[in-house]
mmCIF file of C-alpha atoms in Angstrom:
data_model
loop_
_atom_site.group_PDB
_atom_site.id
_atom_site.type_symbol
_atom_site.label_atom_id
_atom_site.label_comp_id
_atom_site.label_asym_id
_atom_site.label_seq_id
_atom_site.Cartn_x
_atom_site.Cartn_y
_atom_site.Cartn_z
ATOM 1 C CA MET A 624 79.592 109.863 75.729
ATOM 2 C CA ASP A 625 79.241 106.074 75.720
ATOM 3 C CA TYR A 626 82.773 106.255 77.492
ATOM 4 C CA LEU A 627 82.102 108.879 79.679
ATOM 5 C CA VAL A 628 79.096 106.401 81.214
ATOM 6 C CA ILE A 629 81.586 103.634 81.670
ATOM 7 C CA VAL A 630 83.876 106.115 83.592
ATOM 8 C CA ILE A 631 81.616 107.167 85.847
ATOM 9 C CA GLY A 632 79.542 103.696 86.240
ATOM 10 C CA SER A 633 82.340 102.067 87.209
ATOM 11 C CA ILE A 634 84.140 104.284 89.274
ATOM 12 C CA PHE A 635 80.853 105.913 91.267
ATOM 13 C CA VAL A 636 77.501 103.611 90.722
ATOM 14 C CA SER A 637 78.753 100.236 90.556
ATOM 15 C CA ASN A 638 82.007 100.843 92.385
ATOM 16 C CA ILE A 639 83.820 97.245 91.934
ATOM 17 C CA VAL A 640 84.803 97.195 95.637
ATOM 18 C CA LEU A 641 82.150 98.697 97.589
ATOM 19 C CA ILE A 642 79.272 97.610 95.961
ATOM 20 C CA GLN A 643 80.046 94.552 93.500
ATOM 21 C CA PHE A 644 82.263 93.131 96.347
ATOM 22 C CA LEU A 645 85.761 92.201 94.250
ATOM 23 C CA GLY A 646 89.412 92.881 95.505
ATOM 24 C CA ILE A 647 87.922 92.495 98.948
ATOM 25 C CA CYS A 648 90.868 90.795 100.974
ATOM 26 C CA PRO A 649 93.408 93.678 99.677
ATOM 27 C CA PHE A 650 90.981 96.307 100.559
ATOM 28 C CA VAL A 651 90.723 94.546 103.989
ATOM 29 C CA GLY A 652 94.488 93.535 104.196
ATOM 30 C CA VAL A 653 96.945 96.572 102.775
ATOM 31 C CA SER A 654 94.323 99.815 103.869
ATOM 32 C CA GLY A 655 96.395 100.270 107.374
ATOM 33 C CA LYS A 656 98.325 103.506 105.546
ATOM 34 C CA LEU A 657 97.257 105.709 103.328
ATOM 35 C CA SER A 658 100.581 105.628 101.270
ATOM 36 C CA THR A 659 100.275 101.795 101.036
ATOM 37 C CA SER A 660 96.684 101.157 99.769
ATOM 38 C CA ILE A 661 97.735 103.999 96.699
ATOM 39 C CA GLY A 662 100.620 102.169 95.693
ATOM 40 C CA MET A 663 98.275 99.386 95.588
ATOM 41 C CA GLY A 664 96.221 101.073 93.933
ATOM 42 C CA GLY A 665 99.103 101.962 91.244
ATOM 43 C CA ALA A 666 99.937 98.262 91.020
ATOM 44 C CA VAL A 667 96.260 96.795 90.063
ATOM 45 C CA LEU A 668 95.868 99.810 87.775
ATOM 46 C CA PHE A 669 98.735 98.729 85.989
ATOM 47 C CA VAL A 670 98.002 94.800 86.027
ATOM 48 C CA MET A 671 94.277 95.600 85.587
ATOM 49 C CA THR A 672 94.688 97.658 82.071
ATOM 50 C CA LEU A 673 97.204 94.924 80.693
ATOM 51 C CA ALA A 674 95.309 92.061 81.696
ATOM 52 C CA THR A 675 92.107 92.906 80.470
ATOM 53 C CA ILE A 676 93.667 93.743 76.936
ATOM 54 C CA VAL A 677 95.517 90.374 76.796
ATOM 55 C CA THR A 678 92.510 88.333 78.139
ATOM 56 C CA TRP A 679 90.444 90.261 75.160
ATOM 57 C CA LEU A 680 93.085 89.224 72.458
ATOM 58 C CA MET A 681 93.057 85.902 73.805
ATOM 59 C CA GLN A 682 89.203 85.619 74.187
ATOM 60 C CA TYR A 683 88.176 86.675 70.334
ATOM 61 C CA TYR A 684 91.554 85.363 68.518
ATOM 62 C CA VAL A 685 91.904 82.180 70.104
ATOM 63 C CA LEU A 686 89.033 81.092 72.552
ATOM 64 C CA ASN A 687 86.042 81.836 69.903
ATOM 65 C CA PRO A 688 87.780 80.428 66.612
ATOM 66 C CA PHE A 689 88.036 77.369 68.038
ATOM 67 C CA GLY A 690 85.333 76.907 70.142
ATOM 68 C CA LEU A 691 87.140 76.876 73.396
ATOM 69 C CA GLY A 692 84.705 78.863 75.255
ATOM 70 C CA PHE A 693 84.519 76.452 78.380
ATOM 71 C CA MET A 694 88.392 77.075 78.963
ATOM 72 C CA GLN A 695 87.538 80.992 79.965
ATOM 73 C CA THR A 696 88.659 80.337 83.972
ATOM 74 C CA ILE A 697 91.671 78.121 83.127
ATOM 75 C CA VAL A 698 93.332 80.549 79.943
ATOM 76 C CA PHE A 699 92.746 83.988 81.642
ATOM 77 C CA ILE A 700 93.949 82.967 85.686
ATOM 78 C CA LEU A 701 97.008 81.560 83.131
ATOM 79 C CA VAL A 702 97.258 84.680 81.014
ATOM 80 C CA ILE A 703 97.021 86.969 84.583
ATOM 81 C CA ALA A 704 99.707 84.625 86.699
ATOM 82 C CA SER A 705 102.225 84.811 84.003
ATOM 83 C CA LEU A 706 101.404 87.927 83.204
ATOM 84 C CA VAL A 707 102.243 89.352 86.758
ATOM 85 C CA GLN A 708 105.404 87.119 86.238
ATOM 86 C CA MET A 709 106.212 88.936 83.574
ATOM 87 C CA VAL A 710 105.897 92.483 84.828
ATOM 88 C CA GLU A 711 107.752 91.952 87.844
ATOM 89 C CA ILE A 712 110.637 90.473 85.672
ATOM 90 C CA ILE A 713 110.323 93.638 83.170
ATOM 91 C CA LEU A 714 109.881 96.029 85.615
ATOM 92 C CA LYS A 715 113.047 94.928 87.460
ATOM 93 C CA LYS A 716 114.861 95.348 84.974
ATOM 94 C CA VAL A 717 113.694 98.588 83.464
ATOM 95 C CA SER A 718 112.449 100.921 86.143
ATOM 96 C CA PRO A 719 114.199 99.921 89.496
ATOM 97 C CA SER A 720 112.424 102.806 91.249
ATOM 98 C CA LEU A 721 108.733 101.801 89.915
ATOM 99 C CA TYR A 722 109.680 98.311 91.038
ATOM 100 C CA GLN A 723 110.545 99.572 94.521
ATOM 101 C CA ALA A 724 106.968 101.122 94.633
ATOM 102 C CA LEU A 725 104.985 98.708 93.297
ATOM 103 C CA GLY A 726 107.306 95.334 93.918
ATOM 104 C CA VAL A 727 105.675 94.115 97.100
ATOM 105 C CA PHE A 728 101.878 94.313 95.557
ATOM 106 C CA LEU A 729 102.817 92.406 92.204
ATOM 107 C CA PRO A 730 102.394 88.888 93.508
ATOM 108 C CA LEU A 731 99.172 90.015 95.714
ATOM 109 C CA ILE A 732 97.505 90.773 92.736
ATOM 110 C CA THR A 733 97.313 87.209 90.853
ATOM 111 C CA THR A 734 94.767 86.450 93.937
ATOM 112 C CA ASN A 735 93.234 89.982 93.556
ATOM 113 C CA CYS A 736 89.541 88.591 92.075
ATOM 114 C CA ALA A 737 89.159 92.049 91.045
ATOM 115 C CA VAL A 738 91.377 91.474 88.269
ATOM 116 C CA LEU A 739 89.911 88.334 86.816
ATOM 117 C CA GLY A 740 86.386 89.953 87.459
ATOM 118 C CA VAL A 741 86.819 92.950 85.333
ATOM 119 C CA ALA A 742 88.343 90.544 82.532
ATOM 120 C CA ILE A 743 85.299 88.385 82.863
ATOM 121 C CA LEU A 744 82.657 91.060 82.588
ATOM 122 C CA THR A 745 84.899 92.768 79.968
ATOM 123 C CA ILE A 746 83.622 89.646 77.772
ATOM 124 C CA GLN A 747 80.574 89.421 79.380
ATOM 125 C CA LYS A 748 79.329 92.814 78.726
ATOM 126 C CA GLU A 749 80.484 92.396 75.102
ATOM 127 C CA PHE A 750 82.749 95.554 74.959
ATOM 128 C CA ASN A 751 85.362 96.278 72.157
ATOM 129 C CA LEU A 752 88.827 96.278 73.074
ATOM 130 C CA MET A 753 88.883 100.260 73.411
ATOM 131 C CA GLU A 754 85.493 99.950 75.745
ATOM 132 C CA GLY A 755 87.405 97.375 77.817
ATOM 133 C CA VAL A 756 90.655 99.126 78.595
ATOM 134 C CA VAL A 757 88.367 102.539 79.278
ATOM 135 C CA TYR A 758 86.368 100.032 81.681
ATOM 136 C CA ALA A 759 89.733 98.294 83.292
ATOM 137 C CA ILE A 760 91.175 102.220 83.763
ATOM 138 C CA ALA A 761 87.879 103.277 85.181
ATOM 139 C CA ASN A 762 87.836 100.274 87.644
ATOM 140 C CA ALA A 763 91.075 100.575 88.799
ATOM 141 C CA ILE A 764 90.605 103.434 89.385
ATOM 142 C CA GLY A 765 87.449 103.099 91.524
ATOM 143 C CA PHE A 766 89.562 100.169 93.277
ATOM 144 C CA THR A 767 92.081 102.645 94.555
ATOM 145 C CA LEU A 768 89.400 105.661 95.235
ATOM 146 C CA ALA A 769 87.361 102.931 97.979
ATOM 147 C CA ILE A 770 90.409 102.103 99.241
ATOM 148 C CA ALA A 771 91.896 105.121 99.411
ATOM 149 C CA LEU A 772 89.236 106.409 101.021
ATOM 150 C CA PHE A 773 89.132 103.650 103.464
ATOM 151 C CA ALA A 774 92.589 103.623 104.741
ATOM 152 C CA GLY A 775 92.217 107.143 105.649
ATOM 153 C CA ILE A 776 89.196 106.945 107.584
ATOM 154 C CA ARG A 777 90.901 103.954 109.188
ATOM 155 C CA GLU A 778 93.992 106.058 110.638
ATOM 156 C CA HIS A 779 91.978 108.242 112.145
ATOM 157 C CA LEU A 780 90.308 104.874 113.400
ATOM 158 C CA ASP A 781 93.146 103.789 115.263
ATOM 159 C CA LEU A 782 93.108 107.458 117.518
ATOM 160 C CA MET A 783 89.335 106.674 118.435
ATOM 161 C CA GLU A 784 87.987 104.677 121.468
ATOM 162 C CA VAL A 785 86.064 101.738 120.254
ATOM 163 C CA PRO A 786 84.395 99.615 122.343
ATOM 164 C CA LYS A 787 86.587 96.225 123.322
ATOM 165 C CA GLY A 788 84.846 93.519 121.034
ATOM 166 C CA MET A 789 84.824 95.798 117.566
ATOM 167 C CA ARG A 790 88.510 96.830 118.053
ATOM 168 C CA GLY A 791 90.314 95.759 114.843
ATOM 169 C CA VAL A 792 88.599 93.817 111.857
ATOM 170 C CA PRO A 793 85.081 94.109 113.134
ATOM 171 C CA ILE A 794 84.553 98.105 113.138
ATOM 172 C CA ALA A 795 86.597 98.244 110.249
ATOM 173 C CA LEU A 796 83.445 96.014 108.092
ATOM 174 C CA VAL A 797 81.115 98.183 109.831
ATOM 175 C CA VAL A 798 83.108 101.400 108.214
ATOM 176 C CA ALA A 799 83.173 99.643 105.373
ATOM 177 C CA GLY A 800 79.374 99.311 105.309
ATOM 178 C CA ILE A 801 78.594 102.583 105.898
ATOM 179 C CA LEU A 802 81.427 103.822 103.182
ATOM 180 C CA ALA A 803 79.052 101.348 100.327
ATOM 181 C CA LEU A 804 75.867 103.227 101.521
ATOM 182 C CA ALA A 805 77.594 106.347 100.569
ATOM 183 C CA PHE A 806 78.730 104.940 97.485
ATOM 184 C CA PHE A 807 74.681 104.127 97.205
ATOM 185 C CA GLY A 808 74.228 107.554 97.159
ATOM 186 C CA PHE A 809 75.305 107.394 92.955
ATOM 187 C CA THR A 810 72.802 105.277 92.207
ATOM 188 C CA GLY A 811 70.573 106.267 89.093
ATOM 189 C CA LEU A 812 72.955 108.594 87.995
ATOM 190 C CA VAL A 813 73.875 107.075 84.745
ATOM 191 C CA MET B 942 96.442 66.577 115.961
ATOM 192 C CA ASN B 943 94.134 63.815 115.154
ATOM 193 C CA GLN B 944 91.405 64.017 112.482
ATOM 194 C CA VAL B 945 88.563 64.741 114.203
ATOM 195 C CA GLN B 946 90.221 67.895 115.604
ATOM 196 C CA ASN B 947 91.316 68.116 112.099
ATOM 197 C CA PHE B 948 87.564 68.386 110.854
ATOM 198 C CA THR B 949 86.319 70.507 112.965
ATOM 199 C CA LYS B 950 88.748 73.328 113.426
ATOM 200 C CA GLY B 951 86.832 74.820 109.987
ATOM 201 C CA PHE B 952 84.234 75.569 111.817
ATOM 202 C CA ILE B 953 84.881 77.934 114.732
ATOM 203 C CA LYS B 954 88.511 77.759 115.757
ATOM 204 C CA GLU B 955 89.822 78.618 112.564
ATOM 205 C CA ASN B 956 86.794 79.299 110.996
ATOM 206 C CA PRO B 957 88.037 80.730 107.036
ATOM 207 C CA VAL B 958 85.902 83.607 107.199
ATOM 208 C CA PHE B 959 84.823 84.688 110.913
ATOM 209 C CA ILE B 960 88.645 84.295 111.934
ATOM 210 C CA LEU B 961 90.737 83.560 109.385
ATOM 211 C CA LEU B 962 89.159 86.281 106.947
ATOM 212 C CA LEU B 963 89.652 84.141 103.676
ATOM 213 C CA GLY B 964 87.448 84.684 100.744
ATOM 214 C CA LEU B 965 85.503 87.682 101.471
ATOM 215 C CA CYS B 966 84.512 88.782 97.865
ATOM 216 C CA PRO B 967 82.193 85.476 97.707
ATOM 217 C CA THR B 968 81.543 85.932 101.691
ATOM 218 C CA LEU B 969 79.896 89.336 100.795
ATOM 219 C CA GLY B 970 78.799 89.483 97.313
ATOM 220 C CA VAL B 971 76.443 86.231 97.136
ATOM 221 C CA THR B 972 74.992 85.750 101.105
ATOM 222 C CA THR B 973 72.050 88.168 100.215
ATOM 223 C CA SER B 974 69.857 84.789 101.085
ATOM 224 C CA ALA B 975 70.650 81.814 103.066
ATOM 225 C CA ILE B 976 70.047 79.364 100.005
ATOM 226 C CA ASN B 977 72.250 81.535 97.917
ATOM 227 C CA GLY B 978 75.457 81.613 100.635
ATOM 228 C CA LEU B 979 75.092 77.531 100.946
ATOM 229 C CA GLY B 980 75.369 77.020 97.264
ATOM 230 C CA MET B 981 78.095 78.813 96.681
ATOM 231 C CA GLY B 982 79.699 77.296 100.123
ATOM 232 C CA LEU B 983 79.054 74.021 98.884
ATOM 233 C CA ALA B 984 80.697 74.886 95.466
ATOM 234 C CA THR B 985 83.587 76.167 96.995
ATOM 235 C CA THR B 986 83.768 72.711 99.447
ATOM 236 C CA PHE B 987 83.755 70.832 96.243
ATOM 237 C CA VAL B 988 86.796 72.646 94.778
ATOM 238 C CA LEU B 989 88.722 72.883 97.833
ATOM 239 C CA VAL B 990 88.340 69.086 98.733
ATOM 240 C CA MET B 991 89.249 67.657 95.284
ATOM 241 C CA SER B 992 91.775 70.030 94.764
ATOM 242 C CA ASN B 993 93.594 69.280 98.347
ATOM 243 C CA ILE B 994 93.115 65.793 96.733
ATOM 244 C CA VAL B 995 94.886 66.235 93.761
ATOM 245 C CA VAL B 996 97.531 68.298 95.067
ATOM 246 C CA SER B 997 98.160 65.875 97.614
ATOM 247 C CA LEU B 998 98.275 63.486 95.911
ATOM 248 C CA VAL B 999 101.167 65.072 93.281
ATOM 249 C CA ARG B 1000 103.053 66.981 95.945
ATOM 250 C CA ASP B 1001 105.840 65.003 95.240
ATOM 251 C CA PHE B 1002 106.122 64.825 91.725
ATOM 252 C CA ILE B 1003 106.148 68.979 91.179
ATOM 253 C CA PRO B 1004 108.948 70.952 91.476
ATOM 254 C CA ASP B 1005 109.334 73.813 94.374
ATOM 255 C CA LYS B 1006 109.808 76.220 91.793
ATOM 256 C CA VAL B 1007 106.540 75.896 89.239
ATOM 257 C CA ARG B 1008 104.500 74.456 92.174
ATOM 258 C CA ILE B 1009 102.022 77.309 92.498
ATOM 259 C CA PRO B 1010 101.244 77.634 88.875
ATOM 260 C CA SER B 1011 100.662 74.158 89.112
ATOM 261 C CA PHE B 1012 98.062 74.820 91.889
ATOM 262 C CA ILE B 1013 96.337 77.234 89.712
ATOM 263 C CA VAL B 1014 95.720 74.959 86.825
ATOM 264 C CA VAL B 1015 94.309 72.582 89.190
ATOM 265 C CA ILE B 1016 91.947 74.484 90.946
ATOM 266 C CA ALA B 1017 90.815 76.182 87.671
ATOM 267 C CA SER B 1018 90.050 72.275 86.272
ATOM 268 C CA PHE B 1019 87.880 71.784 89.161
ATOM 269 C CA VAL B 1020 86.161 75.307 89.084
ATOM 270 C CA THR B 1021 85.285 74.643 85.189
ATOM 271 C CA ILE B 1022 83.579 71.403 86.211
ATOM 272 C CA VAL B 1023 81.728 73.279 89.010
ATOM 273 C CA GLU B 1024 80.575 76.145 86.686
ATOM 274 C CA LEU B 1025 79.575 73.551 84.087
ATOM 275 C CA THR B 1026 77.563 71.443 86.009
ATOM 276 C CA MET B 1027 75.783 73.765 87.856
ATOM 277 C CA GLN B 1028 75.105 75.738 84.266
ATOM 278 C CA ALA B 1029 73.643 72.244 83.611
ATOM 279 C CA TYR B 1030 71.733 71.145 86.539
ATOM 280 C CA THR B 1031 70.831 74.084 89.116
ATOM 281 C CA PRO B 1032 70.460 77.292 86.472
ATOM 282 C CA GLY B 1033 68.499 79.663 88.871
ATOM 283 C CA LEU B 1034 71.582 79.340 91.355
ATOM 284 C CA PHE B 1035 73.926 79.719 88.884
ATOM 285 C CA ASP B 1036 72.485 83.156 87.709
ATOM 286 C CA ALA B 1037 72.299 84.353 90.870
ATOM 287 C CA LEU B 1038 76.285 83.547 92.393
ATOM 288 C CA GLY B 1039 77.062 84.436 88.495
ATOM 289 C CA LEU B 1040 80.305 85.717 87.953
ATOM 290 C CA PHE B 1041 81.564 84.755 91.358
ATOM 291 C CA ILE B 1042 81.450 80.610 90.532
ATOM 292 C CA PRO B 1043 84.465 81.570 88.115
ATOM 293 C CA LEU B 1044 86.272 83.741 90.834
ATOM 294 C CA ILE B 1045 86.361 80.544 92.823
ATOM 295 C CA VAL B 1046 89.326 79.939 91.018
ATOM 296 C CA VAL B 1047 91.206 82.995 93.144
ATOM 297 C CA ASN B 1048 89.625 82.412 96.827
ATOM 298 C CA CYS B 1049 92.234 82.907 98.589
ATOM 299 C CA LEU B 1050 91.009 79.793 100.780
ATOM 300 C CA VAL B 1051 91.172 77.318 98.389
ATOM 301 C CA LEU B 1052 95.180 78.277 97.307
ATOM 302 C CA GLY B 1053 95.564 78.753 100.873
ATOM 303 C CA ARG B 1054 94.822 75.011 101.698
ATOM 304 C CA ALA B 1055 96.907 73.669 98.704
ATOM 305 C CA GLU B 1056 99.963 75.988 99.750
ATOM 306 C CA ALA B 1057 99.781 75.565 103.302
ATOM 307 C CA PHE B 1058 98.292 72.575 103.897
ATOM 308 C CA ALA B 1059 97.545 69.617 101.383
ATOM 309 C CA SER B 1060 101.223 70.141 99.769
ATOM 310 C CA LYS B 1061 102.698 68.839 102.747
ATOM 311 C CA ASN B 1062 100.128 66.406 104.178
ATOM 312 C CA ASN B 1063 99.538 62.925 103.313
ATOM 313 C CA LEU B 1064 96.220 62.143 100.976
ATOM 314 C CA TRP B 1065 93.760 61.249 104.131
ATOM 315 C CA SER B 1066 94.671 63.997 105.808
ATOM 316 C CA SER B 1067 94.240 66.200 103.268
ATOM 317 C CA PHE B 1068 90.743 65.153 102.108
ATOM 318 C CA VAL B 1069 90.069 66.233 106.137
ATOM 319 C CA ASP B 1070 90.962 69.568 106.412
ATOM 320 C CA GLY B 1071 89.506 69.935 102.784
ATOM 321 C CA ALA B 1072 86.233 69.083 104.079
ATOM 322 C CA GLY B 1073 86.270 70.921 107.163
ATOM 323 C CA MET B 1074 87.176 74.403 105.959
ATOM 324 C CA GLY B 1075 84.785 73.851 102.888
ATOM 325 C CA LEU B 1076 81.855 73.240 105.255
ATOM 326 C CA GLY B 1077 83.191 76.037 107.895
ATOM 327 C CA PHE B 1078 83.330 78.164 104.929
ATOM 328 C CA ALA B 1079 79.408 76.973 103.902
ATOM 329 C CA PHE B 1080 78.540 77.160 106.987
ATOM 330 C CA ALA B 1081 79.520 80.901 107.819
ATOM 331 C CA LEU B 1082 78.186 81.992 104.340
ATOM 332 C CA ALA B 1083 74.749 80.434 105.066
ATOM 333 C CA LEU B 1084 74.555 81.793 108.511
ATOM 334 C CA LEU B 1085 75.532 85.539 106.925
ATOM 335 C CA GLY B 1086 72.830 84.734 104.316
ATOM 336 C CA ALA B 1087 70.383 83.969 107.003
ATOM 337 C CA VAL B 1088 71.034 87.049 109.128
ATOM 338 C CA ARG B 1089 71.032 89.383 106.053
ATOM 339 C CA GLU B 1090 67.651 87.449 104.727
ATOM 340 C CA LEU B 1091 65.994 87.436 108.158
ATOM 341 C CA LEU B 1092 66.886 91.380 108.870
ATOM 342 C CA GLY B 1093 66.530 92.426 105.004
ATOM 343 C CA SER B 1094 63.292 90.348 103.911
ATOM 344 C CA GLY B 1095 61.867 88.464 106.761
ATOM 345 C CA ALA B 1096 62.782 85.005 105.826
ATOM 346 C CA ILE B 1097 65.560 82.221 106.127
ATOM 347 C CA PHE B 1098 65.621 79.994 103.322
ATOM 348 C CA GLY B 1099 62.330 81.272 101.471
ATOM 349 C CA ILE B 1100 60.471 80.589 104.868
ATOM 350 C CA SER B 1101 58.738 83.504 105.860
ATOM 351 C CA LEU B 1102 59.334 84.511 109.923
ATOM 352 C CA LEU B 1103 58.585 88.483 110.078
ATOM 353 C CA LYS B 1104 56.155 90.724 108.632
ATOM 354 C CA GLY B 1105 56.258 94.306 109.124
ATOM 355 C CA ASP B 1106 58.781 97.155 107.883
ATOM 356 C CA LEU B 1107 61.807 95.742 107.526
ATOM 357 C CA MET B 1108 65.449 96.556 107.140
ATOM 358 C CA LEU B 1109 65.840 96.390 103.428
ATOM 359 C CA VAL B 1110 69.443 97.567 104.310
ATOM 360 C CA PHE B 1111 70.811 94.038 104.922
ATOM 361 C CA VAL B 1112 70.042 92.538 101.471
ATOM 362 C CA LEU B 1113 71.470 95.242 99.716
ATOM 363 C CA ALA B 1114 75.215 96.053 98.976
ATOM 364 C CA PRO B 1115 76.643 98.532 102.733
ATOM 365 C CA GLY B 1116 74.136 95.535 104.941
ATOM 366 C CA ALA B 1117 76.757 92.830 103.547
ATOM 367 C CA PHE B 1118 79.983 94.497 105.744
ATOM 368 C CA ILE B 1119 77.806 95.657 108.866
ATOM 369 C CA ALA B 1120 76.142 92.296 108.889
ATOM 370 C CA LEU B 1121 79.939 90.825 108.770
ATOM 371 C CA GLY B 1122 81.673 92.893 111.255
ATOM 372 C CA TYR B 1123 78.950 92.649 113.763
ATOM 373 C CA LEU B 1124 79.150 88.417 112.995
ATOM 374 C CA VAL B 1125 82.695 88.717 113.315
ATOM 375 C CA ALA B 1126 82.742 90.633 116.419
ATOM 376 C CA ILE B 1127 80.260 87.911 118.218
ATOM 377 C CA LEU B 1128 82.181 85.032 117.121
ATOM 378 C CA ASN B 1129 85.670 86.633 118.592
ATOM 379 C CA LYS B 1130 83.548 86.262 121.835
ATOM 380 C CA PHE B 1131 83.066 82.783 121.223
ATOM 381 C CA LYS B 1132 86.893 82.042 120.182
ATOM 382 C CA LYS B 1133 88.111 83.261 123.691
ATOM 383 C CA ALA B 1134 85.345 81.670 126.047
#
């Protein structure tokens, strides 16, 4: 039951992109086409889950026992950066087809604040490892849902007559605002 | 480019938020009021200036291959300093900004300036660039915060200006996107003129 609350809560009620404002850069940057946005979502799912597991283990088995809590930010970002590098190298060797699909997105993920954000939130909310994993997967799904919805709308937006001053980024941001308004309807669900 | 231009480019012409669209997560996340926006902007400015200085100083010693991880370590160290200082001296602001303080480390603006500017220029230019870009970022956040605070709760910097029915949506999440969208449109107009 707790897991269900985490899942619904992360995907809909406090959607990581539209309500918590994490991962806005890829949300605006790679949402031009539906197919690329889903590829990005897949890469985020992969890295976010791995990163949350590794940072959780670091926090509870290295930082806490040695009283190094203040090193959290530095350690976590280094873990994520090296993890992304490793995933890239391993994926290239083991599964070239998957690498083809996700490869271009991987370097972008190091500076995706959603990954670091979820890793820190997992610690702040004092989840155990299993809850942390569920939380990471649910947030990655929430990210993919938001970015895919947004890309779908933007594909249609390209064909619309938009007032000159609002073309491009401004109208995209307003659309994102309306999308966020729709997600606000889920408030109070959990 | 002279130093004055180098400093002022961050405000309008190459404003990190309105024109370059960098660092949007904190921009949207913390600007529920003008003071939060300004606080976040100044914290980022400090990190940006310090990391630009250090990166510029060590740029000749760092091998090309490991430069990005090295920059990240430099940035993360200054973010930790800011985090601990704010926790000690401005606990109210620290709570309001919350998660977004450690996330300065992944603000693309900071790494972007280290990579695009400080790793290629001398100490003084890098300092000026960091200060200009940082203050431009702070200006953008304070402006967005002021607009949202005025429309959503009728005040700027906590000083009450409007009474009556207000558009509460602007202090909530959706209003952040909408307000920024219109501000970008207005600033684009200015840039062309």
